[in-house]
Amino acid sequence: MTLKSLALAASVAALATGAFADGHANKVKVGMITTLSGGGAGLGIDVRDGFLLAVKQAGNDNLEVVIEDDQRDPAVAVQTADKFIQSEKVDVMTGIIFSNLAMAVIPAALAQGKFYLSPNAGPSQLAGRGCNPNYFNVAWQNDNLHEAAGAYANTAGYSNSFILAPNYPAGQDALTGYKRQYEGALAGELFTQLGQTDYASEIAQIRASGADSVFFFLPGGMGISFLKQYADSGLDIPVVGPAFSFDQGILQAVGEAALGVVNTSQWNKDIDNPTNAAFVESFQAEYGRLPSLYASQGFDTANLLLSAMDKASVTDPDAFRAALKEADFDSTRGDFQFGNNHHPIQDIYVREVVQEGDVFTNKIIGVALEDHQDAYASECKM
């Protein structure tokens, strides 16, 4: 369902730490632009639902959230951002799923002095030379999960991978990331169309390539189409991918064709810490479904913001920025820290698709990269 506008006011008053000695209320208005319709809607819905669950649990009536659908259209996203900044007078922006939309919106928002907290998209341009003091990515830098897949491919003994991804910023980062860690040869490398649903040509090229493994990044409906067609093709070449192509919503649509597939992620529902266990339980109770990677990122993004609100006023940008950088919140991932470029330094896990009752899901089977920082941090001059 498309939410044209949503204002959130919790019933519980802000904690004493959320106000200051002079009696000034630490009010923050958030503008969330995310994908709530069309292809990729499930990703945006999960980010939104995770974010709003954290806000509800905090009960902080100083936080207001307005939400609109970007329809996965850069022009719509830019128009909405302009409205949020000029008319809604938001203090903080968040929500964008796709990197082409992020690059259309975020630099302009930062230039106007707004804070941006990314719950998903992490294009390389914003991690390196384009880093910004007011930009914080709570999920990853785009290359990270793909780097982990490359590292796993080495340990699995793969030496001739066929790799493919859509031709847009995150897809380009995906193949770059895989190749950065992968030590073998390439049987083939393809960029597909964003939103593509027919992969007969690509599967034929994989079949003829002599590949011993396939790495692909195809988020949302693209991944569903590819996995179903791959299974129907009868190919038995092992598939490796990032969590984006094997996340909770996708697995239910793909079904048995995904069983046993290995993928990489910085989060899973079985990460063993109290915050994550409580999040998984409360998300299921609130929405009637298991949370996804995207839901966990929305949840963490809201809790990062709330932690900063407890320490500083958004009207004091330097203090608020310092509070965000401190990241003094309980993450679903456990320990959480930002690197110098305001992107996470974190473990990235190896997961396997399994079936639990009637539900297809993932379980952690190892760690691909420990305390991993993105490759672009050294280019950031902050």
Coordinates of C-alpha atoms in Angstrom, one line a residue:
M1 CA 0.0 0.0 0.0
T2 CA 1.3 3.5 -0.9
L3 CA 1.5 5.8 2.1
K4 CA 1.2 9.4 0.8
S5 CA 1.8 10.9 4.2
L6 CA 2.1 9.5 7.7
A7 CA 2.6 11.5 10.9
L8 CA 3.6 9.6 13.9
A9 CA 3.1 10.7 17.5
A10 CA 3.7 8.2 20.2
S11 CA 1.5 8.1 23.4
V12 CA 4.4 8.0 25.9
A13 CA 6.3 11.3 26.7
A14 CA 9.9 11.6 25.9
L15 CA 12.4 10.4 28.5
A16 CA 14.2 13.0 30.6
T17 CA 17.3 12.4 28.5
G18 CA 15.4 13.6 25.5
A19 CA 15.0 17.1 26.8
F20 CA 17.5 19.7 27.9
A21 CA 18.0 21.9 30.9
D22 CA 16.6 25.0 29.2
G23 CA 13.3 23.1 28.6
H24 CA 13.8 23.1 24.8
A25 CA 12.0 20.0 23.4
N26 CA 14.3 18.0 21.1
K27 CA 11.8 17.7 18.2
V28 CA 12.9 16.0 15.0
K29 CA 10.9 15.7 11.8
V30 CA 11.9 12.9 9.5
G31 CA 11.2 12.6 5.8
M32 CA 11.2 9.0 4.6
I33 CA 11.3 8.5 0.8
T34 CA 11.1 4.8 0.0
T35 CA 9.8 2.3 -2.6
L36 CA 6.2 1.2 -1.6
S37 CA 4.8 0.3 -5.0
G38 CA 5.9 -1.6 -8.1
G39 CA 9.1 -3.6 -8.3
G40 CA 11.0 -3.5 -5.1
A41 CA 8.1 -2.5 -3.0
G42 CA 8.7 -5.3 -0.5
L43 CA 12.1 -3.9 0.3
G44 CA 10.7 -0.4 1.0
I45 CA 7.8 -1.7 3.0
D46 CA 10.2 -3.7 5.2
V47 CA 12.4 -0.7 5.8
R48 CA 9.4 1.4 6.7
D49 CA 7.9 -1.2 9.0
G50 CA 11.2 -1.8 10.8
F51 CA 11.7 1.9 11.3
L52 CA 8.2 2.5 12.6
L53 CA 8.4 -0.5 15.0
A54 CA 11.4 1.1 16.7
V55 CA 9.7 4.5 16.9
K56 CA 6.6 2.8 18.4
Q57 CA 8.7 1.0 21.0
A58 CA 10.6 4.1 22.0
G59 CA 7.4 6.1 22.6
N60 CA 9.2 9.4 21.8
D61 CA 6.6 12.0 21.0
N62 CA 9.3 14.4 19.8
L63 CA 9.8 12.4 16.7
E64 CA 7.5 13.0 13.7
V65 CA 7.8 10.9 10.5
V66 CA 6.3 11.7 7.0
I67 CA 6.5 9.0 4.4
E68 CA 6.0 9.0 0.6
D69 CA 6.4 6.5 -2.1
D70 CA 9.2 7.1 -4.7
Q71 CA 7.7 4.6 -7.1
R72 CA 11.3 3.6 -7.9
D73 CA 11.5 6.7 -10.1
P74 CA 14.4 9.1 -9.7
A75 CA 12.2 12.1 -10.9
V76 CA 9.5 11.3 -8.3
A77 CA 12.2 10.9 -5.6
V78 CA 13.7 14.3 -6.4
Q79 CA 10.3 16.0 -6.4
T80 CA 9.4 14.4 -3.1
A81 CA 12.7 15.4 -1.6
D82 CA 12.2 19.0 -2.7
K83 CA 8.8 19.0 -1.1
F84 CA 10.1 17.5 2.2
I85 CA 12.9 20.1 2.4
Q86 CA 11.0 23.2 1.2
S87 CA 7.5 22.6 2.5
E88 CA 7.6 19.9 5.2
K89 CA 10.8 21.4 6.7
V90 CA 12.2 18.0 7.6
D91 CA 15.4 17.8 9.7
V92 CA 16.5 14.3 8.7
M93 CA 15.9 12.2 5.6
T94 CA 16.0 8.5 5.2
G95 CA 14.4 5.5 3.4
I96 CA 15.8 5.2 -0.1
I97 CA 16.3 1.6 -1.3
F98 CA 17.9 1.9 -4.8
S99 CA 21.3 3.5 -5.4
N100 CA 20.3 5.4 -8.6
L101 CA 17.6 7.2 -6.5
A102 CA 20.1 7.8 -3.7
M103 CA 22.5 9.5 -6.1
A104 CA 19.6 11.6 -7.4
V105 CA 18.5 12.8 -4.0
I106 CA 21.1 12.6 -1.3
P107 CA 23.9 15.0 -2.5
A108 CA 21.3 17.8 -3.0
A109 CA 19.8 17.2 0.4
L110 CA 23.2 17.2 2.1
A111 CA 24.1 20.5 0.2
Q112 CA 21.0 22.0 1.9
G113 CA 22.3 21.1 5.4
K114 CA 20.0 18.1 6.0
F115 CA 21.1 14.9 7.7
Y116 CA 20.6 11.7 5.7
L117 CA 20.6 8.3 7.4
S118 CA 20.7 5.5 4.8
P119 CA 18.9 2.3 5.8
N120 CA 20.0 0.5 2.6
A121 CA 21.6 2.1 -0.5
G122 CA 25.3 2.6 -0.1
P123 CA 26.8 3.7 -3.4
S124 CA 30.6 3.9 -3.5
Q125 CA 30.4 7.6 -4.6
L126 CA 29.2 8.5 -1.1
A127 CA 31.7 6.3 0.8
G128 CA 34.9 7.7 -0.7
R129 CA 35.6 11.1 -2.1
G130 CA 31.9 12.0 -1.9
C131 CA 31.6 11.3 1.8
N132 CA 29.8 14.0 3.9
P133 CA 29.7 14.8 7.6
N134 CA 25.9 14.7 7.5
Y135 CA 25.6 11.4 5.7
F136 CA 25.5 8.2 7.8
N137 CA 24.9 4.7 6.2
V138 CA 23.4 2.3 8.8
A139 CA 23.4 -0.7 6.4
W140 CA 26.6 -1.2 4.4
Q141 CA 28.6 0.2 1.5
N142 CA 27.3 -1.5 -1.6
D143 CA 30.4 -3.6 -2.3
N144 CA 30.5 -5.2 1.2
L145 CA 28.2 -8.3 0.9
H146 CA 29.6 -9.0 -2.6
E147 CA 33.1 -8.9 -1.3
A148 CA 32.1 -11.4 1.3
A149 CA 30.6 -13.6 -1.5
G150 CA 34.0 -13.5 -3.2
A151 CA 35.8 -14.4 -0.1
Y152 CA 33.4 -17.4 0.4
A153 CA 33.9 -18.5 -3.2
N154 CA 37.7 -18.8 -2.5
T155 CA 37.1 -21.0 0.6
A156 CA 34.6 -23.1 -1.4
G157 CA 37.2 -23.8 -4.0
Y158 CA 35.5 -22.1 -6.9
S159 CA 37.9 -21.0 -9.6
N160 CA 35.8 -20.1 -12.6
S161 CA 32.8 -17.9 -11.7
F162 CA 30.2 -16.5 -14.0
I163 CA 29.0 -13.1 -12.6
L164 CA 26.1 -10.9 -13.4
A165 CA 24.2 -7.9 -12.0
P166 CA 21.9 -5.1 -13.2
N167 CA 23.5 -2.1 -14.9
Y168 CA 23.1 0.6 -12.3
P169 CA 25.3 1.9 -9.4
A170 CA 24.6 -0.9 -7.0
G171 CA 25.0 -3.5 -9.7
Q172 CA 28.4 -2.1 -10.8
D173 CA 29.5 -2.0 -7.1
A174 CA 28.4 -5.6 -6.7
L175 CA 30.6 -7.0 -9.4
T176 CA 33.5 -4.8 -8.4
G177 CA 33.1 -6.0 -4.8
Y178 CA 33.0 -9.7 -5.8
K179 CA 36.1 -9.4 -7.9
R180 CA 38.0 -7.5 -5.2
Q181 CA 38.0 -10.6 -2.9
Y182 CA 37.6 -13.5 -5.5
E183 CA 40.9 -15.0 -6.5
G184 CA 39.8 -17.2 -9.5
A185 CA 39.1 -16.7 -13.1
L186 CA 35.9 -15.4 -14.7
A187 CA 33.9 -17.6 -17.0
G188 CA 31.8 -14.6 -18.0
E189 CA 30.7 -11.2 -16.8
L190 CA 27.3 -9.6 -17.7
F191 CA 25.3 -6.5 -16.8
T192 CA 21.6 -7.0 -17.2
Q193 CA 18.8 -4.4 -17.5
L194 CA 17.4 -3.0 -14.3
G195 CA 13.9 -4.5 -13.8
Q196 CA 14.6 -7.4 -16.3
T197 CA 12.4 -10.5 -15.9
D198 CA 13.5 -12.8 -18.7
Y199 CA 17.0 -14.4 -18.2
A200 CA 16.9 -17.1 -20.9
S201 CA 19.8 -15.5 -22.8
E202 CA 21.9 -15.1 -19.6
I203 CA 21.3 -18.7 -18.5
A204 CA 22.2 -20.0 -22.0
Q205 CA 25.5 -18.1 -21.7
I206 CA 26.2 -19.6 -18.3
R207 CA 25.5 -23.1 -19.6
A208 CA 28.0 -22.6 -22.4
S209 CA 30.7 -20.9 -20.3
G210 CA 32.3 -23.8 -18.4
A211 CA 31.7 -22.0 -15.1
D212 CA 32.0 -23.9 -11.9
S213 CA 30.0 -21.3 -10.0
V214 CA 27.6 -18.4 -10.5
F215 CA 27.6 -15.1 -8.6
F216 CA 24.6 -12.9 -9.1
F217 CA 23.1 -9.8 -7.6
L218 CA 19.5 -9.3 -8.7
P219 CA 17.4 -7.7 -5.9
G220 CA 13.6 -8.0 -5.5
G221 CA 11.5 -9.4 -8.4
M222 CA 14.6 -9.7 -10.6
G223 CA 16.1 -12.3 -8.3
I224 CA 12.8 -14.2 -8.1
S225 CA 12.6 -14.4 -11.9
F226 CA 16.2 -15.5 -12.2
L227 CA 16.1 -18.2 -9.5
K228 CA 12.9 -19.7 -10.8
Q229 CA 14.2 -19.8 -14.4
Y230 CA 17.6 -21.1 -13.3
A231 CA 16.0 -24.0 -11.4
D232 CA 13.8 -24.8 -14.4
S233 CA 16.8 -24.8 -16.7
G234 CA 18.2 -27.9 -15.0
L235 CA 21.6 -26.3 -14.5
D236 CA 23.4 -27.7 -11.5
I237 CA 26.2 -25.1 -11.2
P238 CA 26.3 -23.8 -7.6
V239 CA 24.9 -20.3 -7.1
V240 CA 26.3 -17.7 -4.6
G241 CA 24.9 -14.3 -4.0
P242 CA 24.4 -11.6 -1.5
A243 CA 21.4 -11.5 0.9
F244 CA 19.5 -9.1 -1.4
S245 CA 18.7 -12.0 -3.7
F246 CA 17.9 -14.5 -0.9
D247 CA 16.0 -12.4 1.6
Q248 CA 12.9 -13.4 3.5
G249 CA 10.3 -12.1 1.0
I250 CA 12.1 -13.4 -2.0
L251 CA 12.5 -16.9 -0.5
Q252 CA 8.8 -17.3 0.0
A253 CA 8.2 -16.6 -3.7
V254 CA 11.1 -18.8 -5.0
G255 CA 10.4 -21.7 -2.6
E256 CA 12.3 -25.0 -2.9
A257 CA 14.5 -23.8 -5.8
A258 CA 16.5 -21.7 -3.3
L259 CA 17.1 -24.5 -0.8
G260 CA 20.8 -25.0 0.0
V261 CA 21.9 -21.8 -1.7
V262 CA 24.7 -19.9 0.1
N263 CA 24.5 -16.2 0.5
T264 CA 26.2 -13.4 2.5
S265 CA 24.7 -10.9 4.9
Q266 CA 25.6 -8.7 7.8
W267 CA 22.3 -9.7 9.6
N268 CA 20.2 -12.8 10.1
K269 CA 17.4 -13.7 12.5
D270 CA 19.6 -16.1 14.4
I271 CA 22.3 -13.6 15.4
D272 CA 22.6 -14.4 19.1
N273 CA 22.0 -11.2 21.1
P274 CA 19.0 -10.0 23.2
T275 CA 18.2 -7.0 20.9
N276 CA 18.0 -9.2 17.8
A277 CA 15.9 -11.8 19.5
A278 CA 13.5 -9.2 20.8
F279 CA 13.3 -7.5 17.4
V280 CA 12.5 -10.8 15.6
E281 CA 9.8 -11.6 18.1
S282 CA 8.2 -8.1 18.2
F283 CA 8.3 -7.7 14.4
Q284 CA 6.4 -11.0 14.0
A285 CA 3.9 -10.0 16.6
E286 CA 3.4 -6.6 15.0
Y287 CA 3.2 -7.6 11.3
G288 CA 2.6 -11.3 11.2
R289 CA 5.7 -12.2 9.2
L290 CA 9.4 -12.8 9.8
P291 CA 11.6 -9.7 9.5
S292 CA 13.9 -9.3 6.6
L293 CA 17.4 -7.9 6.3
Y294 CA 15.7 -4.6 5.2
A295 CA 13.4 -4.6 8.3
S296 CA 16.4 -5.0 10.5
Q297 CA 18.1 -2.0 8.8
G298 CA 15.1 0.2 9.2
F299 CA 14.9 -0.8 12.9
D300 CA 18.5 0.0 13.5
T301 CA 18.3 3.3 11.6
A302 CA 15.4 4.5 13.8
N303 CA 17.3 3.5 16.9
L304 CA 20.4 5.3 15.8
L305 CA 18.3 8.5 15.3
L306 CA 16.6 8.1 18.7
S307 CA 20.0 7.6 20.4
A308 CA 21.2 10.9 18.9
M309 CA 18.0 12.7 20.0
D310 CA 18.7 11.5 23.6
K311 CA 22.0 13.3 23.5
A312 CA 21.7 16.5 21.4
S313 CA 19.3 18.8 19.6
V314 CA 19.1 18.7 15.8
T315 CA 19.2 22.5 16.0
D316 CA 22.9 22.1 17.1
P317 CA 24.2 20.3 14.0
D318 CA 27.7 19.7 15.4
A319 CA 26.4 18.1 18.6
F320 CA 23.8 16.1 16.8
R321 CA 26.4 14.8 14.3
A322 CA 28.7 13.8 17.1
A323 CA 25.8 11.9 18.7
L324 CA 25.1 10.1 15.5
K325 CA 28.7 9.2 15.0
E326 CA 28.8 7.7 18.6
A327 CA 26.1 5.2 17.6
D328 CA 25.1 4.6 21.2
F329 CA 22.3 2.2 20.5
D330 CA 21.6 -1.5 20.8
S331 CA 21.8 -2.9 17.2
T332 CA 20.2 -6.1 15.9
R333 CA 23.8 -6.9 14.8
G334 CA 25.3 -6.6 18.2
D335 CA 28.3 -4.3 18.4
F336 CA 27.9 -1.4 16.0
Q337 CA 30.5 1.2 15.0
F338 CA 31.0 3.7 12.2
G339 CA 34.2 4.0 10.3
N340 CA 35.8 7.4 9.4
N341 CA 33.4 7.7 6.4
H342 CA 30.2 7.1 8.5
H343 CA 29.7 3.5 7.1
P344 CA 29.6 0.5 9.4
I345 CA 32.6 -1.6 10.3
Q346 CA 31.0 -5.1 10.8
D347 CA 31.1 -8.8 10.5
I348 CA 29.5 -10.3 7.3
Y349 CA 28.1 -13.8 7.6
V350 CA 27.7 -16.8 5.3
R351 CA 24.1 -18.1 5.3
E352 CA 22.4 -21.1 3.8
V353 CA 18.8 -21.2 2.7
V354 CA 16.8 -23.8 4.8
Q355 CA 13.2 -24.7 5.3
E356 CA 11.6 -24.4 8.8
G357 CA 8.1 -25.9 8.7
D358 CA 6.4 -24.2 5.8
V359 CA 8.8 -21.2 5.9
F360 CA 11.9 -20.8 3.7
T361 CA 14.5 -18.8 5.6
N362 CA 18.3 -18.5 6.2
K363 CA 20.6 -19.8 8.9
I364 CA 24.2 -18.7 9.6
I365 CA 26.8 -21.2 8.8
G366 CA 30.0 -19.1 9.1
V367 CA 31.7 -15.7 8.9
A368 CA 33.0 -14.5 5.6
L369 CA 34.7 -11.3 6.8
E370 CA 35.3 -10.0 10.3
D371 CA 35.2 -6.3 11.4
H372 CA 35.1 -5.4 7.7
Q373 CA 35.5 -1.8 6.5
D374 CA 34.7 -0.8 3.0
A375 CA 37.4 -0.2 0.4
Y376 CA 36.6 3.5 -0.2
A377 CA 37.1 4.7 3.4
S378 CA 40.7 5.7 2.7
E379 CA 39.5 8.1 0.0
C380 CA 37.2 10.0 2.5
K381 CA 38.8 13.1 3.9
M382 CA 36.6 13.7 6.9

